[in-house]
Amino acid sequence: MERISDHHFGITTLFSTYLATMVGRIKPSGSPRDPVPPQFFKDILSSIVQPVLAIINSSLFSGVVPSSFKHAVVQPLLKKPGLDPTVLANYRPISKLPFLSKVLEKIVYCQLKQFLDDNGILEVFQSGFKTLHSTESALIRVFNDILLACDSGNHVVLILLDLTAAFDTVDHNILISRLHHIVGIDGTVLKWFQSYLEERTFSVKISDSESSAVSMTYGVPQGSILGPLLFSLYLLPLGSILRKHGISFHCYADDCQIYLPMKQKDVHSIKHLLACLGDIKSWLALNFLNCNENKTEVIVFGPSGSSESSSVDLGPLEVYFKHVITDLGFKVDSDFKLDSQIRAVVKSSFYHLRRLASVKSFLSRQHFETVIHAFISTRLDYCNALYLGVSQSLLSRLQLVQNAAARLLTGTRKREHVTPVLASLHWLPVYFRIHFKILLFVFKSLHNLAPAYLSELLHPYVPYRSLRSADQLLLEVPRSRRKLRGDRAFSVIGPKLWNDLPLQVREAPSLSTFKVRLKTHLFYLAFNSCGI
C-alpha cells in the first residue's frame, strides 16, 4: 500500500497544564460505572492531576490502553417521543464510555488531528466530524458544482449512497494497516492503537438491570472521540477510486454523494459511472462495508427550469431514480424549486408552534424566545443559503412561519401589522436571513474559517489596470447563463452579494465584528423602507 505521508506520527510528553486544558474541553459525560461523576472529576482535577497524569502517560508510552477504559455501557433510548416502545427498531443505542478514557482519547485525538492537518492526509471532500465543516457547507459545494454544470448546458446525475452500520463493521486489521502505511504510524504508537481497538466489550443497561459483557471484534467504538476520525481514515481509499474515474464526490461521515455532468443521451458517461460504482462496491466488500440499497437514491438535474430527467438513460440506475431526494436532511427536487423542502419546513414549524403555545405561560419571555429559536429559527435557517432564487410564493410561506413565531412570542394579534414586531425583536426577515447566511460563508471562506473547498471558489477581483476598485476588497463574479441555475451557485451569488456590501462591512477585522456590521446593514435594508 502506498504511503501518503513521509512523516512519522509520535505522541509528545504530557504535562499537567496541557491535561487540564484537555479536560476542560471535554463534555462532562461518562459511563454509569464511573466512580466519580464527570463534572465532579473536572472540579477536583487540580487535586488529582498527578495520578491522572501518571495513568495517561503510562498508557501512551507503554502502548497499552487499560481494559477498564474499553468497556462501554449501552443504554437504548427511543428515537422520538411517542414511538412504540415494544419495537426494537425504534430505539437508538447510546454508548457511554468512562470519562477518563475520553480524556485519554482527547489527548491522542488532538495530536493526531494536528499531524493529519499538517501533512494534508485527510480527505478534502469529507465534511463529517471536522471543524469548520458542516452538512450545509457540504451541500453548498455539491450544489454549486451541479448548478454550474447545468448552467453550461449539461445534465447532472447525483447518486446518494448510504453505508449500512459502517462504523460497526470496520475491520481492525485493515484500519491498523491504514494507520501504518497511509498515515505513518509505527512503533509504540501503533501498538497503542492496536490496544485501543482490541478486546473491547459492551453491556446493555436498562433501568437498574445490566447484561453481561459482550466482546466487540469489529468496528470503531461508538460514543468515542477517536472513532469518527479513525473511520474517516478507514474510508480514505474511496476517494482515490472516485478520482481515478474522474467523478466528483462529497462524503459526510458514511453518507456519500457522487455526481457526474453529462450531455443529453450520453450513454458512454452512464457506462463510465456504472463502472465506477462497480469498483466502489468491490472495494466496500473487501473492506467489510456494505451499501444500503434501500437508501440509495438517484436524481437528475437538467439545464432548464423544467424536469429533464427522462432525457437521460440511467440504465440499471433507473430503479433508484426519484424526482425528490433527501440529501443530508435537505429535500431537493430535480427542478431545484425546493418546494418539497420548504413545505416540510413549514409543516414541521407550525406543528412545533402549536405545541410551544401550550407551554408559553410557564416560561419567561426571554426563555420562551430561546425555545422559539431552538425549534423554529433553526428550521428556517437550515441550509437556507440554498434558498436564494426560489419563488417569492415559497419564501412568503417561510415568512408566515416567522411571523407566527413573532406573534406567539409577543402576543400580537393576527390583524396587527407584524413588521414593527419583527423590527422590535431585531429579527431579520427570511429573505435577509438568506443573504446573511450566504455572506457569512463568504466572509469565513475569505478568512480561513470555512472548508478549503469553499474558499477555492472565491477569487479577488483584479482590474486590468490600476483603479480605485483594487482597494475595495471586491471579488470576481463568474459569468453565468441561466438565472435559475448558474446565478444560484455560491461561487456566483456569493461574490455578487459581497460586492454590494458597503466597504465598512467587507473590511470587518473579525467574524464577530462582521456579523454585527452585516446585521446592521441588512436590518436597515429590511426595515428602513417601512419607516422603522
XYZ file of C-alpha atoms in Angstrom:
532
model
C 0.000 0.000 0.000
C 1.340 3.437 -0.958
C 2.386 5.717 1.880
C 0.821 9.175 1.674
C 2.821 10.756 4.485
C 6.636 10.896 4.524
C 6.466 11.848 8.197
C 6.003 9.677 11.256
C 3.429 10.395 13.941
C 4.596 10.405 17.536
C 2.897 11.385 20.795
C 4.607 14.097 22.850
C 5.088 14.069 26.620
C 2.044 15.228 28.551
C 2.219 17.922 31.251
C -0.320 18.903 33.885
C -1.256 22.236 32.274
C -1.975 20.534 28.946
C -4.006 17.841 30.713
C -6.112 20.483 32.468
C -6.770 22.193 29.133
C -7.877 18.943 27.502
C -10.183 18.011 30.388
C -11.770 21.454 30.223
C -12.682 20.896 26.555
C -14.484 17.606 27.113
C -18.222 17.454 27.673
C -18.892 16.149 31.217
C -20.488 12.859 30.199
C -19.265 9.396 31.023
C -20.295 5.876 31.940
C -22.733 4.797 34.665
C -19.777 2.824 36.013
C -17.648 5.928 36.595
C -16.631 6.051 40.285
C -16.681 9.863 40.150
C -19.260 11.913 38.185
C -17.559 13.656 35.234
C -18.413 17.197 36.361
C -17.068 16.474 39.864
C -13.946 14.984 38.249
C -13.398 18.251 36.372
C -13.980 20.279 39.550
C -11.389 18.375 41.598
C -8.829 17.831 38.825
C -6.282 20.165 40.436
C -6.190 17.858 43.468
C -5.766 14.631 41.498
C -3.853 15.864 38.462
C -0.622 13.968 39.209
C -2.109 10.448 39.486
C -4.303 11.120 36.448
C -1.248 12.339 34.564
C 0.622 9.160 35.549
C -2.208 6.946 34.230
C -2.383 8.808 30.910
C 1.370 8.911 30.324
C 1.740 5.255 31.301
C -0.802 4.278 28.657
C 0.732 6.462 25.941
C 4.307 5.339 26.429
C 3.628 1.654 27.115
C 1.253 1.374 24.165
C -1.433 -0.238 26.330
C -4.961 1.046 26.954
C -6.354 -0.129 30.331
C -9.089 -2.736 29.886
C -11.466 -0.734 32.100
C -11.240 2.084 29.550
C -12.519 -0.219 26.812
C -15.900 -1.187 28.237
C -18.982 0.671 27.024
C -22.379 0.711 28.700
C -25.112 0.890 26.066
C -28.435 2.456 27.059
C -31.250 2.257 24.450
C -33.350 5.390 24.048
C -36.417 5.946 21.873
C -35.533 7.867 18.715
C -38.624 10.058 19.091
C -41.228 10.546 21.817
C -44.411 8.624 21.144
C -42.821 5.727 19.261
C -43.916 2.196 20.146
C -41.527 1.039 22.922
C -42.124 -2.626 22.036
C -40.493 -2.213 18.592
C -36.734 -2.587 18.934
C -36.086 -0.642 15.693
C -37.497 2.467 17.415
C -34.534 2.602 19.796
C -31.177 4.289 19.344
C -28.307 2.667 21.267
C -26.391 5.279 23.254
C -22.893 4.035 24.029
C -21.295 5.502 27.155
C -17.569 5.207 27.844
C -15.647 6.041 31.046
C -14.844 9.733 31.348
C -11.143 9.093 31.961
C -10.988 7.071 28.740
C -12.360 10.114 26.895
C -9.608 12.239 28.431
C -7.023 9.808 27.060
C -8.732 9.778 23.652
C -8.944 13.576 23.519
C -5.202 13.877 24.044
C -4.409 11.391 21.273
C -7.082 12.896 19.007
C -5.716 16.454 19.218
C -2.158 15.382 18.427
C -3.215 13.020 15.627
C -5.592 15.570 14.082
C -2.871 18.225 14.064
C -0.491 15.776 12.371
C -3.093 14.862 9.726
C -3.849 18.527 9.015
C -0.172 19.493 8.802
C 0.502 16.727 6.288
C -2.720 17.044 4.252
C -3.709 13.419 4.784
C -7.443 13.762 5.454
C -9.898 13.701 2.565
C -10.724 17.247 1.453
C -14.249 16.262 0.405
C -15.136 14.594 3.700
C -17.126 17.044 5.854
C -18.137 14.747 8.695
C -16.731 15.382 12.177
C -14.386 18.172 11.041
C -14.104 21.664 12.487
C -15.369 24.456 10.200
C -17.264 21.804 8.193
C -20.981 21.038 8.272
C -23.777 19.451 6.278
C -24.568 22.949 4.991
C -21.031 23.615 3.761
C -21.063 20.207 2.034
C -24.383 20.896 0.296
C -23.298 24.392 -0.753
C -20.272 22.916 -2.545
C -22.132 19.983 -4.111
C -24.956 22.110 -5.487
C -22.564 24.842 -6.547
C -20.914 22.280 -8.818
C -24.245 20.888 -10.026
C -25.769 24.295 -10.767
C -22.689 25.421 -12.703
C -22.694 22.209 -14.732
C -26.393 22.713 -15.562
C -25.659 26.346 -16.417
C -23.202 25.066 -19.040
C -25.960 23.020 -20.669
C -25.195 19.686 -19.036
C -27.384 17.238 -17.169
C -26.055 16.043 -13.819
C -26.712 12.643 -12.262
C -26.476 12.698 -8.472
C -26.294 9.411 -6.554
C -26.692 9.194 -2.784
C -25.011 6.172 -1.204
C -25.569 5.171 2.407
C -23.327 2.617 4.109
C -25.096 0.128 6.371
C -23.868 0.265 10.002
C -20.488 1.329 8.642
C -18.954 2.282 11.996
C -19.767 -1.181 13.372
C -18.152 -3.221 10.575
C -14.697 -1.617 10.412
C -12.039 -4.346 10.294
C -9.361 -3.676 12.905
C -6.502 -5.230 10.918
C -7.325 -3.143 7.844
C -7.591 0.016 9.953
C -4.214 -0.646 11.591
C -2.747 -1.167 8.113
C -4.176 2.221 7.036
C -2.665 3.902 10.105
C 0.730 2.381 9.386
C 1.020 2.665 5.603
C -1.033 5.773 4.840
C -0.692 7.892 7.986
C 2.813 6.843 9.007
C 2.193 5.459 12.485
C 4.508 2.765 13.845
C 6.275 1.549 16.977
C 4.682 2.135 20.364
C 2.074 4.493 18.961
C 0.827 1.838 16.520
C 0.818 -0.640 19.401
C -1.344 1.825 21.365
C -3.928 1.974 18.564
C -3.961 -1.827 18.376
C -4.572 -1.992 22.104
C -7.250 0.698 21.786
C -9.188 -1.329 19.206
C -8.715 -4.856 20.580
C -10.544 -6.622 23.415
C -13.312 -4.041 23.668
C -16.555 -5.043 25.381
C -20.007 -3.638 25.983
C -23.030 -4.347 28.119
C -26.633 -3.165 27.836
C -28.200 -1.329 30.746
C -31.951 -0.758 31.111
C -33.052 0.939 34.324
C -31.218 -0.923 37.096
C -30.592 -4.100 35.091
C -27.385 -4.660 33.144
C -26.441 -7.519 30.839
C -23.203 -9.453 30.934
C -20.291 -8.122 28.853
C -20.067 -8.989 25.145
C -16.917 -8.717 23.018
C -16.640 -6.283 20.089
C -14.391 -7.740 17.409
C -15.230 -5.230 14.684
C -15.995 -1.549 14.419
C -14.734 1.697 15.882
C -16.062 2.474 19.385
C -19.429 4.237 19.296
C -19.593 7.291 21.529
C -15.821 7.680 21.410
C -13.761 10.731 20.479
C -11.322 8.924 18.196
C -13.923 6.748 16.449
C -15.130 9.234 13.784
C -11.571 10.279 12.894
C -10.442 6.663 12.565
C -13.467 5.927 10.375
C -12.524 8.824 8.076
C -9.052 7.319 7.710
C -10.573 3.913 7.013
C -12.521 5.417 4.089
C -9.549 7.261 2.539
C -9.067 4.860 -0.436
C -12.665 5.510 -1.520
C -11.693 8.984 -2.678
C -8.840 7.559 -4.739
C -11.259 5.258 -6.588
C -13.596 8.126 -7.466
C -10.732 10.369 -8.577
C -9.350 7.592 -10.773
C -12.686 7.574 -12.617
C -12.816 11.384 -12.747
C -16.110 11.523 -10.846
C -16.955 14.266 -8.344
C -17.973 13.270 -4.841
C -18.558 14.521 -1.324
C -18.839 12.497 1.876
C -20.361 13.333 5.211
C -19.318 10.525 7.592
C -20.806 7.394 5.969
C -23.093 9.270 3.532
C -21.566 9.667 0.079
C -22.741 11.893 -2.771
C -21.481 11.042 -6.258
C -22.267 13.327 -9.180
C -21.337 13.411 -12.839
C -22.200 16.022 -15.511
C -23.087 14.634 -18.939
C -24.650 15.619 -22.212
C -28.168 14.558 -23.158
C -28.458 10.848 -24.129
C -24.795 10.316 -23.199
C -24.636 6.518 -22.924
C -20.840 6.488 -22.510
C -20.954 8.597 -19.329
C -23.552 6.308 -17.768
C -21.377 3.279 -18.547
C -18.424 5.118 -17.019
C -20.491 5.882 -13.905
C -21.620 2.254 -13.611
C -18.007 1.071 -13.877
C -17.074 3.407 -11.027
C -19.962 2.141 -8.893
C -18.807 -1.417 -9.587
C -15.313 -0.605 -8.320
C -16.788 1.098 -5.245
C -18.923 -1.921 -4.372
C -15.940 -4.254 -4.832
C -13.830 -2.071 -2.538
C -16.625 -1.900 0.050
C -16.911 -5.706 0.068
C -13.145 -6.140 0.516
C -13.272 -3.719 3.446
C -16.300 -5.340 5.132
C -18.571 -2.414 4.304
C -21.944 -2.637 2.610
C -24.045 -0.166 0.646
C -27.645 0.103 1.843
C -29.593 -0.459 -1.389
C -32.847 0.650 0.245
C -31.404 4.102 0.906
C -29.668 4.552 -2.449
C -31.244 7.442 -4.374
C -30.629 8.831 -7.854
C -31.787 12.159 -9.232
C -31.099 14.011 -12.481
C -30.801 17.791 -12.822
C -31.231 19.488 -16.207
C -30.089 22.834 -17.639
C -33.582 24.366 -17.903
C -36.216 25.108 -15.306
C -38.299 22.063 -16.181
C -37.598 18.437 -15.317
C -35.492 16.718 -17.965
C -34.655 13.509 -16.134
C -36.350 11.452 -18.845
C -33.723 12.649 -21.339
C -31.001 10.701 -19.508
C -30.987 6.922 -19.875
C -29.988 5.736 -16.399
C -29.928 2.064 -17.324
C -29.672 -0.137 -14.191
C -29.816 3.014 -12.022
C -33.396 3.722 -13.119
C -34.741 1.643 -10.233
C -33.232 4.130 -7.767
C -34.478 7.250 -9.570
C -36.577 9.784 -7.665
C -37.903 13.241 -8.508
C -37.260 14.336 -4.904
C -34.400 13.129 -2.706
C -33.385 13.858 0.867
C -29.722 14.826 0.935
C -28.269 15.275 4.434
C -31.703 16.213 5.751
C -32.431 18.629 2.903
C -35.093 17.794 0.291
C -34.097 18.547 -3.288
C -36.236 18.155 -6.406
C -34.988 17.624 -9.948
C -36.196 21.128 -10.955
C -34.389 22.667 -7.959
C -37.536 24.562 -6.995
C -37.136 23.338 -3.379
C -40.901 23.332 -2.865
C -40.790 19.928 -1.100
C -38.126 21.180 1.314
C -39.996 24.378 2.123
C -43.321 22.578 2.542
C -41.657 20.203 5.018
C -40.122 23.109 6.962
C -43.442 24.974 7.104
C -45.385 21.894 8.214
C -42.871 20.977 10.914
C -42.562 24.572 12.158
C -46.306 25.126 12.569
C -46.589 21.771 14.348
C -43.983 22.890 16.884
C -45.517 26.364 17.221
C -48.825 24.779 18.254
C -47.020 22.709 20.860
C -44.993 25.669 22.109
C -48.153 27.724 22.593
C -49.221 25.303 25.323
C -46.068 25.931 27.413
C -45.750 29.686 26.901
C -47.367 30.543 30.222
C -44.746 28.517 32.113
C -41.746 30.399 30.714
C -40.398 33.919 30.924
C -40.344 35.857 27.680
C -36.560 35.546 27.454
C -36.653 31.775 27.911
C -39.577 31.399 25.539
C -37.715 33.324 22.838
C -34.758 30.949 23.301
C -37.103 27.979 22.847
C -38.597 29.519 19.697
C -35.149 29.976 18.196
C -34.284 26.372 19.063
C -37.407 24.883 17.475
C -38.321 27.385 14.747
C -35.396 29.598 13.726
C -33.095 26.598 13.363
C -35.563 25.069 10.896
C -35.885 28.290 8.903
C -32.107 28.708 8.782
C -31.006 25.146 7.999
C -29.245 25.240 4.629
C -31.058 28.470 3.793
C -28.041 29.532 1.732
C -29.584 27.285 -0.938
C -32.908 29.147 -0.877
C -31.747 32.143 -2.883
C -33.541 32.019 -6.215
C -36.633 30.116 -5.099
C -40.010 31.627 -5.943
C -41.387 34.512 -3.919
C -44.503 32.473 -3.102
C -42.376 29.822 -1.379
C -40.349 32.406 0.526
C -43.581 34.009 1.690
C -44.618 30.690 3.252
C -41.398 30.659 5.288
C -42.065 34.271 6.250
C -45.508 33.281 7.531
C -43.789 30.872 9.916
C -41.512 33.583 11.269
C -44.448 35.985 11.563
C -46.435 33.412 13.514
C -43.481 32.829 15.843
C -43.150 36.582 16.459
C -46.890 36.926 17.153
C -46.802 33.992 19.572
C -43.822 35.416 21.452
C -45.201 38.956 21.749
C -48.919 38.227 21.923
C -49.556 40.272 18.780
C -52.971 39.735 17.221
C -53.366 38.481 13.654
C -54.867 41.747 12.392
C -51.963 43.813 13.687
C -49.089 44.563 11.313
C -46.187 42.239 12.056
C -43.274 44.179 10.502
C -42.824 46.525 13.511
C -42.884 43.436 15.742
C -40.055 41.790 13.812
C -38.077 45.029 13.996
C -38.619 45.336 17.748
C -37.361 41.768 18.203
C -34.351 42.508 15.949
C -35.292 39.518 13.778
C -34.173 39.752 10.185
C -36.948 38.654 7.795
C -36.451 35.341 5.980
C -35.196 36.895 2.728
C -32.467 38.816 4.546
C -31.567 35.825 6.716
C -30.738 34.019 3.467
C -28.441 36.870 2.431
C -26.908 36.906 5.894
C -26.065 33.186 5.686
C -24.503 33.399 2.220
C -22.408 36.424 3.152
C -21.351 34.744 6.387
C -19.985 31.821 4.375
C -18.225 34.262 2.032
C -16.504 36.043 4.927
C -15.497 32.751 6.520
C -14.192 31.460 3.192
C -12.027 34.548 2.769
C -10.585 34.308 6.288
C -9.782 30.579 6.576
C -12.838 29.969 8.729
C -14.556 27.665 6.226
C -13.610 24.473 4.386
C -10.934 24.816 1.702
C -13.422 23.510 -0.867
C -15.471 26.701 -0.395
C -12.521 29.091 -0.184
C -11.218 27.897 -3.548
C -14.464 29.030 -5.195
C -13.834 32.721 -4.432
C -11.232 34.907 -6.143
C -10.251 38.552 -5.579
C -11.207 40.978 -8.313
C -8.097 42.108 -10.179
C -8.694 45.041 -12.596
C -6.760 45.145 -15.869
C -5.214 48.470 -14.877
C -4.714 50.308 -11.603
C -8.060 51.521 -10.340
C -9.540 52.577 -7.017
C -11.631 49.377 -7.086
C -8.444 47.389 -6.476
C -8.538 48.554 -2.834
C -12.230 47.814 -2.317
C -11.846 44.116 -1.343
C -14.086 43.092 -4.235
C -14.481 39.571 -5.590
C -14.516 38.354 -9.162
C -18.039 37.443 -10.321
C -18.033 34.500 -12.754
C -20.299 34.733 -15.772
C -23.446 32.613 -15.796
C -26.075 31.963 -18.447
C -29.192 30.864 -16.618
C -30.887 32.717 -13.781
C -32.399 29.539 -12.331
C -29.090 27.664 -12.470
C -25.722 29.459 -12.575
C -26.966 32.593 -10.804
C -27.840 30.457 -7.766
C -24.387 28.869 -7.417
C -22.424 30.011 -4.359
C -19.400 30.956 -6.481
C -21.623 33.376 -8.449
C -24.152 34.764 -5.990
C -21.652 34.968 -3.125
C -19.355 37.483 -4.873
C -22.364 39.413 -6.214
C -23.807 39.944 -2.743
C -20.349 40.600 -1.276
C -19.537 43.330 -3.800
C -22.842 45.050 -2.996
C -21.886 45.435 0.665
C -20.536 48.737 1.991
C -16.743 48.707 2.297
C -17.030 49.103 6.064
C -18.768 45.730 6.251
C -16.381 43.954 3.864
C -13.292 45.139 5.739
C -14.502 43.972 9.176
C -11.423 42.752 11.114
C -13.100 39.785 12.824
C -16.030 37.422 12.445
C -17.892 38.908 15.407
C -17.476 42.432 14.048
C -18.574 41.321 10.586
C -21.750 39.751 11.976
C -22.656 42.950 13.823
C -21.987 45.202 10.841
C -23.715 42.867 8.399
C -26.841 42.548 10.512
C -26.960 46.327 10.979
C -26.717 46.809 7.214
C -29.354 44.180 6.380
C -31.613 45.440 9.175
C -31.526 48.893 7.590
C -32.396 47.444 4.171
C -35.217 45.342 5.631
C -36.960 47.964 7.721
C -35.890 51.434 6.541
C -38.463 51.455 3.729
C -41.142 50.902 6.374
C -40.038 53.965 8.292
C -38.831 51.920 11.264
